[in-house]
Amino acid sequence: MIYQKLQHIERLNKWYQLRSERERKQLLIVFIVVVALVLPFTLIKSAWDFAQHARTGLDNEQALTSLIQSHADEIRALNTARQAKTGQDTSLLALASKTAIDHELTLERFEPGPDGKLAVWLTDTEFSKLLDWLNQITQQYDVQINRIALNQSPTPGKVEVQLILRQ
C-alpha cells in the first residue's frame, strides 16, 4: 500500500521534471490558486458547521429550560409533598445514600425505577448494621421495602442484599 503510493509520487515527480520551466511555473501558479481557493472554503465551512452545531445545542438547552420553567409549579408541589411525607427535602436516592453512610454501609449499586422506586445492592454488609439502617429508613422516613433478597456472604455475620425501596 505504502509502496504503491510512493510509486505514484515518483511517477508524478518524473512527469513534473519532464515539463519545461515555463510549464512548471504555470503548474505552480495553478496549484497556489487552487490552494488559495480551497483552503479558505474548508476553513469557513468548518466554522459554519461548528456554529450551526452550537446554535442547535443552544436551542435544545433553551427548550429544556423553558420546559422546566413551565412545570416549575408542579415540580415544587411534588417536592413539597415529598417533604411533608418524609420530613426532608430529599429524594429517595439521596436519603438512602446519606443514611447508609451514617450506618457505615456502602451502596454498591443503585437504580432509580418507575413510580419512585429505588433498587439498591449492598455486598459484604454487616447484618446488624443493615437491620439498624432499614429500621431507621422505614420508621423515621416512612420508606417502604417492596422487595428484599438476602444471601449469606462468605464472611460470617455479613450478607449480600438486594432491595427495592419506595417512599
mmCIF file with all atom_site columns, N, CA, C and O in Angstrom, residues 12-38:
data_model
loop_
_atom_site.group_PDB
_atom_site.id
_atom_site.type_symbol
_atom_site.label_atom_id
_atom_site.label_alt_id
_atom_site.label_comp_id
_atom_site.label_asym_id
_atom_site.label_entity_id
_atom_site.label_seq_id
_atom_site.pdbx_PDB_ins_code
_atom_site.Cartn_x
_atom_site.Cartn_y
_atom_site.Cartn_z
_atom_site.occupancy
_atom_site.B_iso_or_equiv
_atom_site.pdbx_formal_charge
_atom_site.auth_seq_id
_atom_site.auth_comp_id
_atom_site.auth_asym_id
_atom_site.auth_atom_id
_atom_site.pdbx_PDB_model_num
ATOM 1   N N  . LEU A 1 12 ? 4.656   10.971 -10.548 1.00 0.00 ? 12 LEU A N  1
ATOM 2   C CA . LEU A 1 12 ? 4.237   12.367 -10.635 1.00 0.00 ? 12 LEU A CA 1
ATOM 3   C C  . LEU A 1 12 ? 5.460   13.293 -10.665 1.00 0.00 ? 12 LEU A C  1
ATOM 4   O O  . LEU A 1 12 ? 5.496   14.264 -11.431 1.00 0.00 ? 12 LEU A O  1
ATOM 5   N N  . ASN A 1 13 ? 6.469   12.986 -9.870  1.00 0.00 ? 13 ASN A N  1
ATOM 6   C CA . ASN A 1 13 ? 7.692   13.779 -9.842  1.00 0.00 ? 13 ASN A CA 1
ATOM 7   C C  . ASN A 1 13 ? 8.413   13.703 -11.197 1.00 0.00 ? 13 ASN A C  1
ATOM 8   O O  . ASN A 1 13 ? 8.888   14.721 -11.713 1.00 0.00 ? 13 ASN A O  1
ATOM 9   N N  . LYS A 1 14 ? 8.496   12.517 -11.784 1.00 0.00 ? 14 LYS A N  1
ATOM 10  C CA . LYS A 1 14 ? 9.129   12.370 -13.097 1.00 0.00 ? 14 LYS A CA 1
ATOM 11  C C  . LYS A 1 14 ? 8.374   13.171 -14.151 1.00 0.00 ? 14 LYS A C  1
ATOM 12  O O  . LYS A 1 14 ? 8.972   13.842 -14.990 1.00 0.00 ? 14 LYS A O  1
ATOM 13  N N  . TRP A 1 15 ? 7.045   13.069 -14.098 1.00 0.00 ? 15 TRP A N  1
ATOM 14  C CA . TRP A 1 15 ? 6.233   13.820 -15.062 1.00 0.00 ? 15 TRP A CA 1
ATOM 15  C C  . TRP A 1 15 ? 6.485   15.309 -14.925 1.00 0.00 ? 15 TRP A C  1
ATOM 16  O O  . TRP A 1 15 ? 6.637   16.022 -15.917 1.00 0.00 ? 15 TRP A O  1
ATOM 17  N N  . TYR A 1 16 ? 6.567   15.789 -13.676 1.00 0.00 ? 16 TYR A N  1
ATOM 18  C CA . TYR A 1 16 ? 6.806   17.212 -13.406 1.00 0.00 ? 16 TYR A CA 1
ATOM 19  C C  . TYR A 1 16 ? 8.196   17.625 -13.917 1.00 0.00 ? 16 TYR A C  1
ATOM 20  O O  . TYR A 1 16 ? 8.358   18.699 -14.503 1.00 0.00 ? 16 TYR A O  1
ATOM 21  N N  . GLN A 1 17 ? 9.189   16.782 -13.689 1.00 0.00 ? 17 GLN A N  1
ATOM 22  C CA . GLN A 1 17 ? 10.552  17.114 -14.118 1.00 0.00 ? 17 GLN A CA 1
ATOM 23  C C  . GLN A 1 17 ? 10.675  17.149 -15.645 1.00 0.00 ? 17 GLN A C  1
ATOM 24  O O  . GLN A 1 17 ? 11.525  17.858 -16.182 1.00 0.00 ? 17 GLN A O  1
ATOM 25  N N  . LEU A 1 18 ? 9.849   16.395 -16.350 1.00 0.00 ? 18 LEU A N  1
ATOM 26  C CA . LEU A 1 18 ? 9.876   16.388 -17.812 1.00 0.00 ? 18 LEU A CA 1
ATOM 27  C C  . LEU A 1 18 ? 9.245   17.634 -18.423 1.00 0.00 ? 18 LEU A C  1
ATOM 28  O O  . LEU A 1 18 ? 9.407   17.882 -19.613 1.00 0.00 ? 18 LEU A O  1
ATOM 29  N N  . ARG A 1 19 ? 8.538   18.413 -17.638 1.00 0.00 ? 19 ARG A N  1
ATOM 30  C CA . ARG A 1 19 ? 7.918   19.643 -18.128 1.00 0.00 ? 19 ARG A CA 1
ATOM 31  C C  . ARG A 1 19 ? 8.980   20.720 -18.287 1.00 0.00 ? 19 ARG A C  1
ATOM 32  O O  . ARG A 1 19 ? 10.000  20.731 -17.588 1.00 0.00 ? 19 ARG A O  1
ATOM 33  N N  . SER A 1 20 ? 8.691   21.645 -19.156 1.00 0.00 ? 20 SER A N  1
ATOM 34  C CA . SER A 1 20 ? 9.611   22.775 -19.348 1.00 0.00 ? 20 SER A CA 1
ATOM 35  C C  . SER A 1 20 ? 9.507   23.714 -18.152 1.00 0.00 ? 20 SER A C  1
ATOM 36  O O  . SER A 1 20 ? 8.563   23.640 -17.357 1.00 0.00 ? 20 SER A O  1
ATOM 37  N N  . GLU A 1 21 ? 10.459  24.599 -18.037 1.00 0.00 ? 21 GLU A N  1
ATOM 38  C CA . GLU A 1 21 ? 10.491  25.561 -16.930 1.00 0.00 ? 21 GLU A CA 1
ATOM 39  C C  . GLU A 1 21 ? 9.216   26.400 -16.912 1.00 0.00 ? 21 GLU A C  1
ATOM 40  O O  . GLU A 1 21 ? 8.653   26.666 -15.853 1.00 0.00 ? 21 GLU A O  1
ATOM 41  N N  . ARG A 1 22 ? 8.764   26.816 -18.071 1.00 0.00 ? 22 ARG A N  1
ATOM 42  C CA . ARG A 1 22 ? 7.552   27.628 -18.183 1.00 0.00 ? 22 ARG A CA 1
ATOM 43  C C  . ARG A 1 22 ? 6.329   26.849 -17.694 1.00 0.00 ? 22 ARG A C  1
ATOM 44  O O  . ARG A 1 22 ? 5.490   27.369 -16.954 1.00 0.00 ? 22 ARG A O  1
ATOM 45  N N  . GLU A 1 23 ? 6.188   25.566 -18.118 1.00 0.00 ? 23 GLU A N  1
ATOM 46  C CA . GLU A 1 23 ? 5.062   24.736 -17.688 1.00 0.00 ? 23 GLU A CA 1
ATOM 47  C C  . GLU A 1 23 ? 5.097   24.492 -16.183 1.00 0.00 ? 23 GLU A C  1
ATOM 48  O O  . GLU A 1 23 ? 4.063   24.463 -15.525 1.00 0.00 ? 23 GLU A O  1
ATOM 49  N N  . ARG A 1 24 ? 6.291   24.324 -15.611 1.00 0.00 ? 24 ARG A N  1
ATOM 50  C CA . ARG A 1 24 ? 6.406   24.127 -14.159 1.00 0.00 ? 24 ARG A CA 1
ATOM 51  C C  . ARG A 1 24 ? 5.928   25.357 -13.404 1.00 0.00 ? 24 ARG A C  1
ATOM 52  O O  . ARG A 1 24 ? 5.246   25.236 -12.398 1.00 0.00 ? 24 ARG A O  1
ATOM 53  N N  . LYS A 1 25 ? 6.295   26.551 -13.912 1.00 0.00 ? 25 LYS A N  1
ATOM 54  C CA . LYS A 1 25 ? 5.837   27.791 -13.264 1.00 0.00 ? 25 LYS A CA 1
ATOM 55  C C  . LYS A 1 25 ? 4.320   27.909 -13.358 1.00 0.00 ? 25 LYS A C  1
ATOM 56  O O  . LYS A 1 25 ? 3.658   28.310 -12.399 1.00 0.00 ? 25 LYS A O  1
ATOM 57  N N  . GLN A 1 26 ? 3.763   27.544 -14.512 1.00 0.00 ? 26 GLN A N  1
ATOM 58  C CA . GLN A 1 26 ? 2.308   27.587 -14.680 1.00 0.00 ? 26 GLN A CA 1
ATOM 59  C C  . GLN A 1 26 ? 1.618   26.602 -13.730 1.00 0.00 ? 26 GLN A C  1
ATOM 60  O O  . GLN A 1 26 ? 0.597   26.923 -13.118 1.00 0.00 ? 26 GLN A O  1
ATOM 61  N N  . LEU A 1 27 ? 2.169   25.416 -13.605 1.00 0.00 ? 27 LEU A N  1
ATOM 62  C CA . LEU A 1 27 ? 1.604   24.422 -12.681 1.00 0.00 ? 27 LEU A CA 1
ATOM 63  C C  . LEU A 1 27 ? 1.680   24.912 -11.229 1.00 0.00 ? 27 LEU A C  1
ATOM 64  O O  . LEU A 1 27 ? 0.741   24.714 -10.448 1.00 0.00 ? 27 LEU A O  1
ATOM 65  N N  . LEU A 1 28 ? 2.797   25.543 -10.877 1.00 0.00 ? 28 LEU A N  1
ATOM 66  C CA . LEU A 1 28 ? 2.940   26.085 -9.532  1.00 0.00 ? 28 LEU A CA 1
ATOM 67  C C  . LEU A 1 28 ? 1.900   27.172 -9.266  1.00 0.00 ? 28 LEU A C  1
ATOM 68  O O  . LEU A 1 28 ? 1.288   27.208 -8.196  1.00 0.00 ? 28 LEU A O  1
ATOM 69  N N  . ILE A 1 29 ? 1.666   28.032 -10.236 1.00 0.00 ? 29 ILE A N  1
ATOM 70  C CA . ILE A 1 29 ? 0.662   29.096 -10.087 1.00 0.00 ? 29 ILE A CA 1
ATOM 71  C C  . ILE A 1 29 ? -0.729  28.489 -9.951  1.00 0.00 ? 29 ILE A C  1
ATOM 72  O O  . ILE A 1 29 ? -1.520  28.901 -9.096  1.00 0.00 ? 29 ILE A O  1
ATOM 73  N N  . VAL A 1 30 ? -1.051  27.489 -10.772 1.00 0.00 ? 30 VAL A N  1
ATOM 74  C CA . VAL A 1 30 ? -2.357  26.813 -10.679 1.00 0.00 ? 30 VAL A CA 1
ATOM 75  C C  . VAL A 1 30 ? -2.510  26.171 -9.308  1.00 0.00 ? 30 VAL A C  1
ATOM 76  O O  . VAL A 1 30 ? -3.569  26.277 -8.672  1.00 0.00 ? 30 VAL A O  1
ATOM 77  N N  . PHE A 1 31 ? -1.461  25.505 -8.824  1.00 0.00 ? 31 PHE A N  1
ATOM 78  C CA . PHE A 1 31 ? -1.512  24.876 -7.502  1.00 0.00 ? 31 PHE A CA 1
ATOM 79  C C  . PHE A 1 31 ? -1.769  25.920 -6.414  1.00 0.00 ? 31 PHE A C  1
ATOM 80  O O  . PHE A 1 31 ? -2.613  25.713 -5.532  1.00 0.00 ? 31 PHE A O  1
ATOM 81  N N  . ILE A 1 32 ? -1.068  27.035 -6.468  1.00 0.00 ? 32 ILE A N  1
ATOM 82  C CA . ILE A 1 32 ? -1.247  28.091 -5.460  1.00 0.00 ? 32 ILE A CA 1
ATOM 83  C C  . ILE A 1 32 ? -2.660  28.660 -5.517  1.00 0.00 ? 32 ILE A C  1
ATOM 84  O O  . ILE A 1 32 ? -3.295  28.874 -4.481  1.00 0.00 ? 32 ILE A O  1
ATOM 85  N N  . VAL A 1 33 ? -3.187  28.871 -6.723  1.00 0.00 ? 33 VAL A N  1
ATOM 86  C CA . VAL A 1 33 ? -4.551  29.407 -6.861  1.00 0.00 ? 33 VAL A CA 1
ATOM 87  C C  . VAL A 1 33 ? -5.568  28.410 -6.297  1.00 0.00 ? 33 VAL A C  1
ATOM 88  O O  . VAL A 1 33 ? -6.496  28.793 -5.561  1.00 0.00 ? 33 VAL A O  1
ATOM 89  N N  . VAL A 1 34 ? -5.398  27.136 -6.621  1.00 0.00 ? 34 VAL A N  1
ATOM 90  C CA . VAL A 1 34 ? -6.338  26.115 -6.119  1.00 0.00 ? 34 VAL A CA 1
ATOM 91  C C  . VAL A 1 34 ? -6.286  26.062 -4.594  1.00 0.00 ? 34 VAL A C  1
ATOM 92  O O  . VAL A 1 34 ? -7.331  26.044 -3.928  1.00 0.00 ? 34 VAL A O  1
ATOM 93  N N  . VAL A 1 35 ? -5.094  26.041 -4.019  1.00 0.00 ? 35 VAL A N  1
ATOM 94  C CA . VAL A 1 35 ? -4.963  26.013 -2.560  1.00 0.00 ? 35 VAL A CA 1
ATOM 95  C C  . VAL A 1 35 ? -5.547  27.280 -1.958  1.00 0.00 ? 35 VAL A C  1
ATOM 96  O O  . VAL A 1 35 ? -6.244  27.239 -0.938  1.00 0.00 ? 35 VAL A O  1
ATOM 97  N N  . ALA A 1 36 ? -5.301  28.432 -2.594  1.00 0.00 ? 36 ALA A N  1
ATOM 98  C CA . ALA A 1 36 ? -5.821  29.702 -2.078  1.00 0.00 ? 36 ALA A CA 1
ATOM 99  C C  . ALA A 1 36 ? -7.345  29.740 -2.112  1.00 0.00 ? 36 ALA A C  1
ATOM 100 O O  . ALA A 1 36 ? -7.971  30.410 -1.288  1.00 0.00 ? 36 ALA A O  1
ATOM 101 N N  . LEU A 1 37 ? -7.959  29.024 -3.032  1.00 0.00 ? 37 LEU A N  1
ATOM 102 C CA . LEU A 1 37 ? -9.423  28.982 -3.097  1.00 0.00 ? 37 LEU A CA 1
ATOM 103 C C  . LEU A 1 37 ? -10.010 27.902 -2.193  1.00 0.00 ? 37 LEU A C  1
ATOM 104 O O  . LEU A 1 37 ? -11.038 28.114 -1.554  1.00 0.00 ? 37 LEU A O  1
ATOM 105 N N  . VAL A 1 38 ? -9.389  26.747 -2.130  1.00 0.00 ? 38 VAL A N  1
ATOM 106 C CA . VAL A 1 38 ? -9.934  25.617 -1.377  1.00 0.00 ? 38 VAL A CA 1
ATOM 107 C C  . VAL A 1 38 ? -9.725  25.780 0.126   1.00 0.00 ? 38 VAL A C  1
ATOM 108 O O  . VAL A 1 38 ? -10.631 25.501 0.924   1.00 0.00 ? 38 VAL A O  1
#
